[in-house]
Every structure is written in C-alpha cells, then in structure tokens.
mmCIF file of C-alpha atoms in Angstrom:
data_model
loop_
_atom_site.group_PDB
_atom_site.id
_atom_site.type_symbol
_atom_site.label_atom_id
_atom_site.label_comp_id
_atom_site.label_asym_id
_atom_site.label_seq_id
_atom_site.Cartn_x
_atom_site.Cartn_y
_atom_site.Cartn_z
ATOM 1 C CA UNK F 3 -19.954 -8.846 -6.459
ATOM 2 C CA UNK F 4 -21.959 -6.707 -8.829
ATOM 3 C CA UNK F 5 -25.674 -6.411 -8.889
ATOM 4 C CA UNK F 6 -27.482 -7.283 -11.908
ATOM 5 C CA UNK F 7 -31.221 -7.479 -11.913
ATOM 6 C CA UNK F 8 -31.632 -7.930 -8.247
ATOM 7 C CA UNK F 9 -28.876 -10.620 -8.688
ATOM 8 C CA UNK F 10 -25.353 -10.586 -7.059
ATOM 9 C CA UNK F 11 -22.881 -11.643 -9.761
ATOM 10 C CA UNK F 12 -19.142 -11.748 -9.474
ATOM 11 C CA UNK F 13 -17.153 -9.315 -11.531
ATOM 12 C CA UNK F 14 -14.508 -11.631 -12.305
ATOM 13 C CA UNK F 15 -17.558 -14.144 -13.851
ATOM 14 C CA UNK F 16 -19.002 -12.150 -15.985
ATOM 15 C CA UNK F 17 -15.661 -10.578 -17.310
ATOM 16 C CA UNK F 18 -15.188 -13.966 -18.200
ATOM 17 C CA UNK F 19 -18.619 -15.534 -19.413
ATOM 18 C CA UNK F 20 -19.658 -11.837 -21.034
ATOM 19 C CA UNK F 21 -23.529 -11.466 -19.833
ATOM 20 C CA UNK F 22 -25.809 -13.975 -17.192
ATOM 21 C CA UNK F 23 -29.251 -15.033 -17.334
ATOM 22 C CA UNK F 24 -30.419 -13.760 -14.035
ATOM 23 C CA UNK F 25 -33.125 -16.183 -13.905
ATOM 24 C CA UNK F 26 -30.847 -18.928 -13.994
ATOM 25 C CA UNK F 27 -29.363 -17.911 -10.305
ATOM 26 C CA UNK F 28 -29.506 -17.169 -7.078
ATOM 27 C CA UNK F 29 -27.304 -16.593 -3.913
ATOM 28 C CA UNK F 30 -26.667 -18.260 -0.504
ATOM 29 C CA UNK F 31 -23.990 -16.823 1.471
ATOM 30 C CA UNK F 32 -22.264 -15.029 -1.256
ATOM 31 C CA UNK F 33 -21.770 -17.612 -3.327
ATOM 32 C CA UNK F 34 -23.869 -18.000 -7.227
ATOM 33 C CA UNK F 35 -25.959 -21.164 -7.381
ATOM 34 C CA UNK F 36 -27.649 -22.093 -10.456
ATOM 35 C CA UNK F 37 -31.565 -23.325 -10.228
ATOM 36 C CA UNK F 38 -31.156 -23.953 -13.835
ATOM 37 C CA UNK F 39 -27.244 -24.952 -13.880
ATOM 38 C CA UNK F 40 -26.119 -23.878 -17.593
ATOM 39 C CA UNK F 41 -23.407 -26.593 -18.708
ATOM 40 C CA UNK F 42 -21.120 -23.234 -20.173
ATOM 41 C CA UNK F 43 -20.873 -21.777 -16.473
ATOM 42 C CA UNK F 44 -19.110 -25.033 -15.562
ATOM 43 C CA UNK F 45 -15.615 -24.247 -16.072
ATOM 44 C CA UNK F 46 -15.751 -20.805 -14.426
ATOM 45 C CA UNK F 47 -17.438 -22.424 -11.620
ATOM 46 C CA UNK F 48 -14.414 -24.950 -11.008
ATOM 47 C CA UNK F 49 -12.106 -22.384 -11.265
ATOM 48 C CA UNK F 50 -14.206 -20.335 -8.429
ATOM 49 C CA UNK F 51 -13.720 -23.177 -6.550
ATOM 50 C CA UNK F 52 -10.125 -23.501 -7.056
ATOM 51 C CA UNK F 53 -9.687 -20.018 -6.076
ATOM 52 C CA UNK F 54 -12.160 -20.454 -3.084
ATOM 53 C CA UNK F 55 -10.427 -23.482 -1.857
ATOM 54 C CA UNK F 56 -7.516 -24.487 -3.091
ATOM 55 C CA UNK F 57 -3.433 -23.393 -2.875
ATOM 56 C CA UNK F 58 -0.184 -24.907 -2.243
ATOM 57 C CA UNK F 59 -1.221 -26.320 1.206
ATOM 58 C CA UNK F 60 -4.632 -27.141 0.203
ATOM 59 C CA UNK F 61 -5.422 -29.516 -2.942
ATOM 60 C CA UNK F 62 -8.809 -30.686 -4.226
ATOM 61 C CA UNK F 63 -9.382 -34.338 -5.458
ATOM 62 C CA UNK F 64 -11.781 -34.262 -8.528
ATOM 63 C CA UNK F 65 -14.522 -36.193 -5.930
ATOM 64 C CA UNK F 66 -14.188 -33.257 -3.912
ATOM 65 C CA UNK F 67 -14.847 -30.708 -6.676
ATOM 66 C CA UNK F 68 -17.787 -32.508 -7.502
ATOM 67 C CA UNK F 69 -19.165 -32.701 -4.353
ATOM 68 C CA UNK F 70 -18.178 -28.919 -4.100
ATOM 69 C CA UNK F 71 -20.211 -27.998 -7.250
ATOM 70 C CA UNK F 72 -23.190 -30.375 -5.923
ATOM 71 C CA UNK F 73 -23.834 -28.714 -2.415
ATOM 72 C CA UNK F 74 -22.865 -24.783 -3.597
ATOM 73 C CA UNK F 75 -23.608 -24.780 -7.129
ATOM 74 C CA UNK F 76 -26.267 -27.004 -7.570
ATOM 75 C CA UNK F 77 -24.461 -28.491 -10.619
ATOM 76 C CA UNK F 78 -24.182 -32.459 -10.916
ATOM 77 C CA UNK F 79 -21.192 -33.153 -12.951
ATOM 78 C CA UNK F 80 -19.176 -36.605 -13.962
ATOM 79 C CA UNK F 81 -15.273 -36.915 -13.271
ATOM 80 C CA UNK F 82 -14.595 -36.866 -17.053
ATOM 81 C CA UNK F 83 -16.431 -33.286 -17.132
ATOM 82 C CA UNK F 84 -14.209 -31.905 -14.227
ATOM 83 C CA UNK F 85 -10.978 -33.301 -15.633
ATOM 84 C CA UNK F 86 -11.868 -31.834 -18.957
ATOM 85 C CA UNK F 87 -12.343 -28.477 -17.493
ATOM 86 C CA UNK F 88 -9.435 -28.128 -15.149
ATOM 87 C CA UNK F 89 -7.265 -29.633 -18.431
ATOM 88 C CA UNK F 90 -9.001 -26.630 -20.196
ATOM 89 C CA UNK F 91 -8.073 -23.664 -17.808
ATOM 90 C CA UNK F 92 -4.662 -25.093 -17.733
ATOM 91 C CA UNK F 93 -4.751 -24.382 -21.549
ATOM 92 C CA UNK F 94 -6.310 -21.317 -21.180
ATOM 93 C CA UNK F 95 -3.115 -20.129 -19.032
ATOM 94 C CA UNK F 96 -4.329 -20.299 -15.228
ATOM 95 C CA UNK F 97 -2.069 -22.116 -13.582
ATOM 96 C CA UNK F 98 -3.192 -24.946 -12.086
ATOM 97 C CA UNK F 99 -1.687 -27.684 -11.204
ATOM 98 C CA UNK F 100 -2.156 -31.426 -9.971
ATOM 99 C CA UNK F 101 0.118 -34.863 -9.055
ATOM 100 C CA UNK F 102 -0.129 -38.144 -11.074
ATOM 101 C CA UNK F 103 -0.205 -40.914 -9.029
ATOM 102 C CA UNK F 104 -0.491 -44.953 -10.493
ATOM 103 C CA UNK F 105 -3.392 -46.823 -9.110
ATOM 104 C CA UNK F 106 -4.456 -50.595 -10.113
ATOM 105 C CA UNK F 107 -7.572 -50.841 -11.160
ATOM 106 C CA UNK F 108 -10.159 -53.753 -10.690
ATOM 107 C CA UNK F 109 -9.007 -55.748 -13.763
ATOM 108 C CA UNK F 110 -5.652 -55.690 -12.563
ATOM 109 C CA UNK F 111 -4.848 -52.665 -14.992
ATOM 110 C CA UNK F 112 -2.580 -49.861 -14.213
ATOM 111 C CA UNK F 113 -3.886 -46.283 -14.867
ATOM 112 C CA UNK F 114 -2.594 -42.846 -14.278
ATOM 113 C CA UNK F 115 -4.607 -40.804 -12.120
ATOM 114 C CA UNK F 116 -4.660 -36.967 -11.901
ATOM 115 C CA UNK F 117 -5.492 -35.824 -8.355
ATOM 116 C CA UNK F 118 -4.571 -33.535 -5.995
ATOM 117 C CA UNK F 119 -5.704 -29.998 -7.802
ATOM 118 C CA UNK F 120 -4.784 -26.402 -6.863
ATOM 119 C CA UNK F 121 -4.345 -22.741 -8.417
ATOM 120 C CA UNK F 122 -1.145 -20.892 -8.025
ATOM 121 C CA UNK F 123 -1.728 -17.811 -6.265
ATOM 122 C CA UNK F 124 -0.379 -14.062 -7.702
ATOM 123 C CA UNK F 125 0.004 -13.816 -4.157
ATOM 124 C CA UNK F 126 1.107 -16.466 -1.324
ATOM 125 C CA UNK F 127 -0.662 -15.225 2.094
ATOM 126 C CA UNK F 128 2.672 -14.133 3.899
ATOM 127 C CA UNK F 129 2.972 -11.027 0.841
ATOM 128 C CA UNK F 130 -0.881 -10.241 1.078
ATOM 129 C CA UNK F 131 -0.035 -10.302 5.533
ATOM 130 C CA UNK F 132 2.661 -7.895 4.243
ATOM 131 C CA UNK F 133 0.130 -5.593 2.524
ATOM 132 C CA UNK F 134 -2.645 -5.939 5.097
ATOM 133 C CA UNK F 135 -0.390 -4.638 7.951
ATOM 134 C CA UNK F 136 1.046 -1.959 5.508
ATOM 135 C CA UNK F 137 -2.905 -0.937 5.495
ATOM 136 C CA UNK F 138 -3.841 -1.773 8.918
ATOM 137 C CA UNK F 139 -1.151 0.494 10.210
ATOM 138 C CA UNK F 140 -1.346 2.978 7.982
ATOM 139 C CA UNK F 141 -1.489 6.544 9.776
ATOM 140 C CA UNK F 142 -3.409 8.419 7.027
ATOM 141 C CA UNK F 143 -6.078 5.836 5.596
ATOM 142 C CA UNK F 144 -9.577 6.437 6.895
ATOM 143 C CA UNK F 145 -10.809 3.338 8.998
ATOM 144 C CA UNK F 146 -13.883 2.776 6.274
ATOM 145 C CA UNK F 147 -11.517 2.587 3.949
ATOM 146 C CA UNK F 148 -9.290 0.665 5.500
ATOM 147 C CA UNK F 149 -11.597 -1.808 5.550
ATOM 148 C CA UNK F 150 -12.684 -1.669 2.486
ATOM 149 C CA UNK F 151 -9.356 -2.213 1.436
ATOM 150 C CA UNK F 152 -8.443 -5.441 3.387
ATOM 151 C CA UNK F 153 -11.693 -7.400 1.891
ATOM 152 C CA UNK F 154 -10.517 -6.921 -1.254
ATOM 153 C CA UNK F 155 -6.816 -7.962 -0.456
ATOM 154 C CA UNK F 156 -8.551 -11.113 1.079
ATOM 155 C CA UNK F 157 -10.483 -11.741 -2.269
ATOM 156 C CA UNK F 158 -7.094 -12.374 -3.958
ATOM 157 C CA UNK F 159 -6.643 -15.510 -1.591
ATOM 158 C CA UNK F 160 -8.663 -18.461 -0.775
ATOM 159 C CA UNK F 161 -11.208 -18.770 2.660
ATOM 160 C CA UNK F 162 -8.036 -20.361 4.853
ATOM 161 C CA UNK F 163 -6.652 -17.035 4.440
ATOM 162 C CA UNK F 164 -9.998 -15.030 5.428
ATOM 163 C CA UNK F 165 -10.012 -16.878 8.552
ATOM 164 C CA UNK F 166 -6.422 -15.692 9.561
ATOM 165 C CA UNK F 167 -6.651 -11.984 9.341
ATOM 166 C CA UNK F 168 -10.392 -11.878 11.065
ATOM 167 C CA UNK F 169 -8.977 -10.114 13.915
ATOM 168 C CA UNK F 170 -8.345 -6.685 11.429
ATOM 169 C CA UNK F 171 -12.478 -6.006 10.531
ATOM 170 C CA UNK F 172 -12.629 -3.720 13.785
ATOM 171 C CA UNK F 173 -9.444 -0.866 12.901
ATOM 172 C CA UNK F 174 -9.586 2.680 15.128
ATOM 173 C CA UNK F 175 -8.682 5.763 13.830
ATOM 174 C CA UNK F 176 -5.506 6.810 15.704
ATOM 175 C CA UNK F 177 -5.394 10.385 13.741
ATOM 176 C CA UNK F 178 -7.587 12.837 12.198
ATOM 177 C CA UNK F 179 -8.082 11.266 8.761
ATOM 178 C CA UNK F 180 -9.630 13.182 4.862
ATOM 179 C CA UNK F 181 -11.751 10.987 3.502
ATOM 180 C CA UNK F 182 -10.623 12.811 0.244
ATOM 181 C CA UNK F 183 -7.499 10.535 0.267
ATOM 182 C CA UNK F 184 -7.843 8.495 -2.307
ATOM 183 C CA UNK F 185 -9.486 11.474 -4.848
ATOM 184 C CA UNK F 186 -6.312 13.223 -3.963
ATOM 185 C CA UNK F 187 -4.234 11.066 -5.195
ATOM 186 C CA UNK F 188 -6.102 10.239 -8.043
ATOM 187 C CA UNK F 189 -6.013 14.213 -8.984
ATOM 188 C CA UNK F 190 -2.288 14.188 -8.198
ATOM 189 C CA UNK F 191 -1.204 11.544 -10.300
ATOM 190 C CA UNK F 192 -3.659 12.687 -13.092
ATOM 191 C CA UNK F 193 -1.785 16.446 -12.578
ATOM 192 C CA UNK F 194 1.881 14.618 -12.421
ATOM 193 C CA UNK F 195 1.230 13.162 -15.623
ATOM 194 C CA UNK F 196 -0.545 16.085 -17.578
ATOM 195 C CA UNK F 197 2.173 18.478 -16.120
ATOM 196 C CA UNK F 198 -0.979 20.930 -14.657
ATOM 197 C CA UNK F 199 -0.437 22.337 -11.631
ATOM 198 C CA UNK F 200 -2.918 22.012 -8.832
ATOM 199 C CA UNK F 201 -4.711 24.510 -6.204
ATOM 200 C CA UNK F 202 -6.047 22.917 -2.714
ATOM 201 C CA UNK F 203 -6.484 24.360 0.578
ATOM 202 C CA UNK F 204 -4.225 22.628 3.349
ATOM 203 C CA UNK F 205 -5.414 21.126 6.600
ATOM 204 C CA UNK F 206 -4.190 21.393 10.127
ATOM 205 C CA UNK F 207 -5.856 19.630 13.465
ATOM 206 C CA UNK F 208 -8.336 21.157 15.385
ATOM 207 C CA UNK F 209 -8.695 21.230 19.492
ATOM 208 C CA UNK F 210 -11.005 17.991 18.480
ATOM 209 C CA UNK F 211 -8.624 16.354 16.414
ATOM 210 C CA UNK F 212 -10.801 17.234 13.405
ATOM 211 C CA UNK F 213 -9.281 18.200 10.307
ATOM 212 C CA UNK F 214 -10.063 21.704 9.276
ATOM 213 C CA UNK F 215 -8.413 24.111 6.437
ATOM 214 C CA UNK F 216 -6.008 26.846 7.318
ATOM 215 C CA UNK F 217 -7.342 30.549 6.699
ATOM 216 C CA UNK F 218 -6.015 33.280 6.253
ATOM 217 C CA UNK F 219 -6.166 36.565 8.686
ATOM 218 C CA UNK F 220 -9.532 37.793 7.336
ATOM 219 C CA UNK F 221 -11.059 34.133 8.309
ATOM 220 C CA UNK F 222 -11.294 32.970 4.151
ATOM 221 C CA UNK F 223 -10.062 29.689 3.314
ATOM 222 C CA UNK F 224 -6.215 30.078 2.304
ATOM 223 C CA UNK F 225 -5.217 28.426 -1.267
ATOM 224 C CA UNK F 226 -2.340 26.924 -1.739
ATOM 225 C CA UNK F 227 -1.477 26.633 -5.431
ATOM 226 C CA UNK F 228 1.453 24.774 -6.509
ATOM 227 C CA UNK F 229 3.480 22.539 -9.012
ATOM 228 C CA UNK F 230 3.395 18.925 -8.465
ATOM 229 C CA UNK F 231 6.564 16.396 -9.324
ATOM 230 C CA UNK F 232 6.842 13.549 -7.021
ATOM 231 C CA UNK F 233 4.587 12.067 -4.836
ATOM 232 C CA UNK F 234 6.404 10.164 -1.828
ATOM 233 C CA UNK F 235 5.458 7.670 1.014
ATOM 234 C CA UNK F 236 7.944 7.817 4.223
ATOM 235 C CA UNK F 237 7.344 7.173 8.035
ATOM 236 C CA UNK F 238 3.732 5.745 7.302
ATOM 237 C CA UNK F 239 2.803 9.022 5.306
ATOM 238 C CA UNK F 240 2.572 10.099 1.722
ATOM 239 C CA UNK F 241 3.843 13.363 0.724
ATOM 240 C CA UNK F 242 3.775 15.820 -2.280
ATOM 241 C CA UNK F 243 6.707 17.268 -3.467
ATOM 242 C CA UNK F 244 5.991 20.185 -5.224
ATOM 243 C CA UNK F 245 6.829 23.813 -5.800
ATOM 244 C CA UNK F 246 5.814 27.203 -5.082
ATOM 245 C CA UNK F 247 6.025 30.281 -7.429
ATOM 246 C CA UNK F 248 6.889 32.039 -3.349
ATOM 247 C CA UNK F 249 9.433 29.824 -2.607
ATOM 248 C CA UNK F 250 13.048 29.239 -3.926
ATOM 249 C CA UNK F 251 13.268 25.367 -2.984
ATOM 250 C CA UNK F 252 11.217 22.525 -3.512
ATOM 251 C CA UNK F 253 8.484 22.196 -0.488
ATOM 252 C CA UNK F 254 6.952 18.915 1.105
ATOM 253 C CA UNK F 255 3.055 18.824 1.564
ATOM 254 C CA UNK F 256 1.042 15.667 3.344
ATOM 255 C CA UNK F 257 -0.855 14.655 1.309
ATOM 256 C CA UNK F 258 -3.164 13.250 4.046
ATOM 257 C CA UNK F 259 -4.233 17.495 4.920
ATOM 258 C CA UNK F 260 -4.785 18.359 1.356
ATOM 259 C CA UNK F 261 -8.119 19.019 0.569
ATOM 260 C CA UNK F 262 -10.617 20.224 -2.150
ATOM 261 C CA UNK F 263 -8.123 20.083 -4.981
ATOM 262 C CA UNK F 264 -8.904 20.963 -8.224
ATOM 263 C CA UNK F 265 -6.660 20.653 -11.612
ATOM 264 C CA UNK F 266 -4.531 24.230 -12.234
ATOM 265 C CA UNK F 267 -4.816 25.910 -16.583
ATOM 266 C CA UNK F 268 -0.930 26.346 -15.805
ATOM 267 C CA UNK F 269 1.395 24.274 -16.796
ATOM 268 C CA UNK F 270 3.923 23.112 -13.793
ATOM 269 C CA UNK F 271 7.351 25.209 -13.701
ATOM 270 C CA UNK F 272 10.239 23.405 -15.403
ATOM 271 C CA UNK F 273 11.689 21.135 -12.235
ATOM 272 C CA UNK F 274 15.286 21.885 -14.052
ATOM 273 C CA UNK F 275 14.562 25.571 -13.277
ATOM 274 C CA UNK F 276 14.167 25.368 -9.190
ATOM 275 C CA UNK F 277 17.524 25.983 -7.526
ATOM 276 C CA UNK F 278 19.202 23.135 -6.974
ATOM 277 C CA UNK F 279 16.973 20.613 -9.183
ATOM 278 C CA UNK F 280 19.450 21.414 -12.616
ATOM 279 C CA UNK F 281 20.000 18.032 -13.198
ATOM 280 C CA UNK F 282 16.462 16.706 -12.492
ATOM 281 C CA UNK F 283 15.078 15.595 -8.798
ATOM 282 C CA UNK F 284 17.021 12.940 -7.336
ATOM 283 C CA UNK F 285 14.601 11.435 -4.966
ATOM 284 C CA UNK F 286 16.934 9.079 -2.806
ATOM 285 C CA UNK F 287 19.279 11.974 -2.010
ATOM 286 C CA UNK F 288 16.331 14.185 -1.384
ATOM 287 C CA UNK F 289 14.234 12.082 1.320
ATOM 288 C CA UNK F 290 17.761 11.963 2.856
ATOM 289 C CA UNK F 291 18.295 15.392 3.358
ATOM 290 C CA UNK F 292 14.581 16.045 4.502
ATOM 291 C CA UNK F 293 14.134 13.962 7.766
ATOM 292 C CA UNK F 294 10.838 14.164 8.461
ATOM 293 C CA UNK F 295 9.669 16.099 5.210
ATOM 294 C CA UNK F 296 10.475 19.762 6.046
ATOM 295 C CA UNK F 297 11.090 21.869 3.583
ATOM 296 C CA UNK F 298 13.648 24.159 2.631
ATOM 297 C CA UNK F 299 17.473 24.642 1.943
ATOM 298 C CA UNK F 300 20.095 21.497 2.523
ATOM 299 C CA UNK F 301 23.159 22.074 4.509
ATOM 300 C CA UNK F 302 26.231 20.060 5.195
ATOM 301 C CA UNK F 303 25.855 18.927 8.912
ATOM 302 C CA UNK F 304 28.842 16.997 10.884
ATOM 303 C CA UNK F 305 28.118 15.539 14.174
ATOM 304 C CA UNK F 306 29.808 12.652 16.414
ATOM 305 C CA UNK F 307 28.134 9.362 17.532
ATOM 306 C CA UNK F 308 28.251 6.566 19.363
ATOM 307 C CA UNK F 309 28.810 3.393 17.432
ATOM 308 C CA UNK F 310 25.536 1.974 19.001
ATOM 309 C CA UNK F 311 23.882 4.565 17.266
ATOM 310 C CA UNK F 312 25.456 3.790 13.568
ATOM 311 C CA UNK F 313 22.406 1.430 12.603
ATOM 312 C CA UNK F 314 20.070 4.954 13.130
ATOM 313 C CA UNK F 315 22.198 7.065 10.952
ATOM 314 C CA UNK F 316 22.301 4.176 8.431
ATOM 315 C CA UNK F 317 18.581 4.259 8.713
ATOM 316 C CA UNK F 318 18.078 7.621 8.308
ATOM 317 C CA UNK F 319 20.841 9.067 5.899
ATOM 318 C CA UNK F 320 21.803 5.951 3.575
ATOM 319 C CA UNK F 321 24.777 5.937 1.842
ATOM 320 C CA UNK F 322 24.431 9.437 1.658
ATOM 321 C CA UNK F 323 26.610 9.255 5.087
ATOM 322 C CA UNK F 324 30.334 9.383 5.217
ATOM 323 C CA UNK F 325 31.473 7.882 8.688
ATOM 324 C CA UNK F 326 35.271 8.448 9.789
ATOM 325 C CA UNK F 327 36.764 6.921 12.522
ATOM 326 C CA UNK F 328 37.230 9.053 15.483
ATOM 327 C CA UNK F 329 37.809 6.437 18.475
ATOM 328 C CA UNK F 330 36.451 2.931 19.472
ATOM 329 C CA UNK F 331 33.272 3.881 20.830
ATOM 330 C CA UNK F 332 32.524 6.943 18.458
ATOM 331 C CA UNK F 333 32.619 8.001 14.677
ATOM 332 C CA UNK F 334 32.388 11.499 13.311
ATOM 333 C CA UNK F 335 29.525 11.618 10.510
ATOM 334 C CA UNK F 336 28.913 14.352 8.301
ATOM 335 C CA UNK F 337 25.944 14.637 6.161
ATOM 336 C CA UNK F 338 24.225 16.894 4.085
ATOM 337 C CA UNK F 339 20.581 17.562 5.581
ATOM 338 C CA UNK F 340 17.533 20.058 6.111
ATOM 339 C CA UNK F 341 18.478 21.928 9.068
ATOM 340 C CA UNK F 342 15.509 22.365 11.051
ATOM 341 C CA UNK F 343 15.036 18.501 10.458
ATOM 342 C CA UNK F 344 18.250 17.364 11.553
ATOM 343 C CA UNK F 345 17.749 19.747 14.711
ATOM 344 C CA UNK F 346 14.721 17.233 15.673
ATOM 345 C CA UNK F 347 16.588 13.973 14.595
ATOM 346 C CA UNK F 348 19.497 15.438 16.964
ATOM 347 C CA UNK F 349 16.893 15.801 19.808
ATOM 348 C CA UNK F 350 15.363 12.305 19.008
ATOM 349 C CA UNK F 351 18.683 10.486 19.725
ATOM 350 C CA UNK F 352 20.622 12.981 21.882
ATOM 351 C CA UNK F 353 22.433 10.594 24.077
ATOM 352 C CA UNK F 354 24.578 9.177 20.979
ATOM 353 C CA UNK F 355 24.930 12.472 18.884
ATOM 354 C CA UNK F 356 26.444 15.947 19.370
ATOM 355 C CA UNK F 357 26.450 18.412 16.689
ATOM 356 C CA UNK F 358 29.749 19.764 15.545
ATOM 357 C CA UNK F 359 28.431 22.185 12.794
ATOM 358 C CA UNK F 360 27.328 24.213 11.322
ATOM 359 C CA UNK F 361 27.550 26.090 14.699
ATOM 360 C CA UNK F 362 24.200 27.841 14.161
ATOM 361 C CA UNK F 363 22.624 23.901 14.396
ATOM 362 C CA UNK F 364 24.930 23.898 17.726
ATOM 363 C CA UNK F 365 23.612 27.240 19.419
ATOM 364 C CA UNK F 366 19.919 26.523 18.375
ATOM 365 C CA UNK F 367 20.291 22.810 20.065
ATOM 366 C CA UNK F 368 21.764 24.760 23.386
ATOM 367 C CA UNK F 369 19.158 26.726 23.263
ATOM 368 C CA UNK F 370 16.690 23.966 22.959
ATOM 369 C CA UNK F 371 18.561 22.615 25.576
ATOM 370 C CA UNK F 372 18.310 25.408 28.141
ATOM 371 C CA UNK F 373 14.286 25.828 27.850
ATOM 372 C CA UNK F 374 13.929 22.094 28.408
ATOM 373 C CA UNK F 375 15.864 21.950 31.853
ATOM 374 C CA UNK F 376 13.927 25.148 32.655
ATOM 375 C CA UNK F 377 10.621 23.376 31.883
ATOM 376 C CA UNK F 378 11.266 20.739 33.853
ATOM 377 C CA UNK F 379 13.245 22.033 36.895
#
C-alpha cells in the first residue's frame, strides 16, 4: 500500500490504472472500496480478488466474485461484466484459468458454462515456505527486517497462505545483528559492478553481544579498505570476497560486521593479478578450500575416515574430494583446503577423521589435543 492523499492505494493498482481519484475511495481492513465505484477499476478489482482468493486449491465461481466485489468493493456488477473481464486479463497475459462444464438450461437447451476461476501463482506456497524459512532462520537479518521481509513474501500469495505462516510475526534475534545489512549490500553490488573498491570499518561482538567496530591501538576506528569480487552466502552467512593491497591471497569478510562503507576513487586490483586467481576466481573450488570462510593460503590435506563419515566430506569438499579405498570401514581422502579451517573441521568430526598430512596440521591437532584433556582433567 502507498499513501496518496490520506488514501491507502495499492502499488500494484495504480501501476496498472496510472493515477486514482482519491475521493472515489476508502479503506476497511486493508482492502480499497469505492463510494463512487468507477466502472474502469473493475477489472483490476477482479483480478485483486483472484489474487486475494483464488489458486490451484481454491477456485471462484463468477456468483462468488460478484458477491466478493458487492461486500468489499462496493461494486454491483452482472455475470456478463465479470466474464468479460476475467476473458480480458486472460488476453492481457495473466494467467487465469477456469473449467467448462455443460448445464441444461430451463428450455431444455444445453449451454457451456465457465466456472471455477483461479490465477496461477509465480509462486506455489511450498517455494514461498522455502523462502520464508531461508529468512526466518537467517543468522544475519535483523528481526525488523525480517519481518518486513516475510509480509511481503506473503503478498505474493493469496490469504490461505497468510494464515499458515502466522506463527513467524514474533522472530528473536539469536545474534548481534547491523541494521546496515541491506545498504551493504546494495553498496557492494553497486562497487562489484563499477569495479571501485570500497573502505568500511569491520565489526566484532562486544561483552553485550552488541556489535561494535574494531580500533586500532590508539582507540580510532580501524579502516579496512579493500577490493571487492564476489559476494558469497554459506552456513546461513553472506561473505565478501575481496582483496587487500597487505595481503598476498584473496581474504573472506562477513558481510553481516561490515559497517559504514563508503564507495573507494580506486579502481579494484586486476583479480588475474592475485596469486593464485591467473585464470579468474573459481568460486566452487574456492568455498571448498575455505571451510568456514578463513582466509589465506590452500594446502593439499590427506586424512583417513570412517565410511559413516563420507556423507560429511561429500558435504563439505564436493567433488573436489578424491576418496581411495583403504579398508571396509575406512577411506583415505585427500583434499586441497585452508589449513587453519580444516584444523576446526578435523576437531568438529574427530571420531571419524585423523589427519595424515601435512604433518604441521598433525602436530597443531596434538597440540590441540593435549590442552583439551588438560582443561578438562
């Protein structure tokens, strides 16, 4: 809905029917009655009401879209109007459709009758369910938002659907959130595509769980200045991939703790420059050799596991894993991955896996090892 004159008018109406004579309208409940029903608004109110209403499981009669448009729209219609209409927006393109069925009529005539009305949705409610939980659950979306977002996902379906996902309007916050999010990621993609890079300051938690920038010995906000590429979304998270002009690799940055960003005069360093980015970034091979986003140099890592634990390395490393047989309950897998990441993925699932090599991987694990059973002897 968008205001005009004191007036709440929906946005897809008047992209349709150009300008509205506020004095013609007024509101109950959110939905546009006429006091003064204009016989032009007709059409775009039948198709409100097959988007309202209607879908595959639920069909309108043309009775019922007349009695629709007589108790919320104030309009009183005949059949022929409606069935002129809803032949119109099929013309138009919408796609609406209907059943024929053969009725006899009181002169012992048999007619053709068109009944049973709906609107084919973009969406069919299990794919918006999909994207509503892909919101709900989302770890870096503030809760406002959040919310914000859902209603509008429940606009693209009909009120059977609104009734279904009720239990989502309340969402906590289960992290500390930047309700620059979404201007991020506006800036990023508008610096991805002009090939500018970017300065921000970067965010870690407080003792509160607030989010606060990182600063430098002297107590001055640090800056962070960098080239952007790729922007990512993996284990509930987006991330920036970007470079440094201090660093040698490619570096991962949540894009969840960026903050105050601003668009960069330079121009972003040529990715075919960066070490190891000669041929261009290959982003399936790179999310599989940073587990969990850290940054830094790729090594070749070979490690044995259990078979039970094949469906994780699948998980995690792709095809980028070669498996070789070793024995009927294990396999020997060697991959090429972040170290410091695949030190954490090795502590994650430590029954099934032991590291081979490199044999600084091995060491650091023992060592890991060693403080845990002294921390909790």
């Amino acid at each position: 809905m968008v205001q005009r004159d004191g007036v709440s008018v929906p946005l897809w109406l008047l992209s349709q029917s150009g300008t509205l004579t506020p004095s013609l309208c007024t509101t109950r409940i959110g939905v546009t009655m006429y006091t003064i029903p204009p016989k032009k608004l007709l059409i775009i109110n039948i198709l409100d009401i097959l988007r309202r209403y209607t879908d595959v499981d639920h069909k309108l009669t043309q009775r019922e879209i007349m009695d629709i448009l007589a108790s919320e729209y104030n309009m009183e219609v005949d059949r022929k109007s409606i069935k002129r209409n809803l032949l119109n927006l099929k013309e138009f393109g919408y796609d609406v459709e209907y059943s024929e069925v053969e009725r006899v009529s009181a002169k012992g005539k048999t007619e053709t009758i068109m009944t049973d009305w709906f609107i084919n949705r973009e969406f069919d409610d299990s794919e918006l369910r999909l994207l509503v939980d892909s919101i709900l659950f989302s770890h870096q979306i503030p809760s406002k938002q959040r919310k914000e977002l859902i209603k509008k996902l429940e606009a693209l379906s009909n009120r059977y659907f609104e009734s279904r996902v009720g239990h989502v309007k309340s969402v906590p916050e289960v992290t500390a959130t930047n309700n620059q999010l979404f201007y991020t990621i506006s800036m990023l993609d508008e610096a991805i595509d002009k090939k500018r890079q970017v300065s921000f300051s970067y965010g870690s938690c407080d003792t509160k769980g607030k989010l606060q920038a990182r600063k430098n010995d002297d107590g001055s906000v640090r800056q962070y200045q960098a080239s952007p590429y790729q922007m990512v979304a993996t284990n509930g998270r987006y991330y920036l991939i970007c470079h440094r002009d201090n660093s040698e690799q490619l570096q991962n940055f949540r894009v969840d703790r960026i903050m105050d960003i601003k668009l960069a005069d330079a121009v972003v360093k040529p990715l075919r420059s960066i070490a190891g980015q000669e041929s261009g970034l290959d982003l399936p091979k790179h999310m599989a050799e940073h587990l969990y986003m850290f940054s830094g140099k790729s090594e070749r890592v070979r490690f044995k596991v259990s078979r039970a634990a094949l469906n994780h390395v699948f998980d995690w490393f792709g095809q980028g894993a070669t498996v070789k047989e070793t024995g009927e309950d294990s396999a020997e897998v060697t991959v090429k991955v972040n170290e410091q990441a695949m030190r954490y993925w090795a502590l994650q699932f430590n029954e099934y896996v032991e590291i081979l090599e490199p044999p600084s991987l091995r060491e650091a694990l023992k060592v890991e090892g060693k403080a845990l059973v002294k921390k909790y002897s």
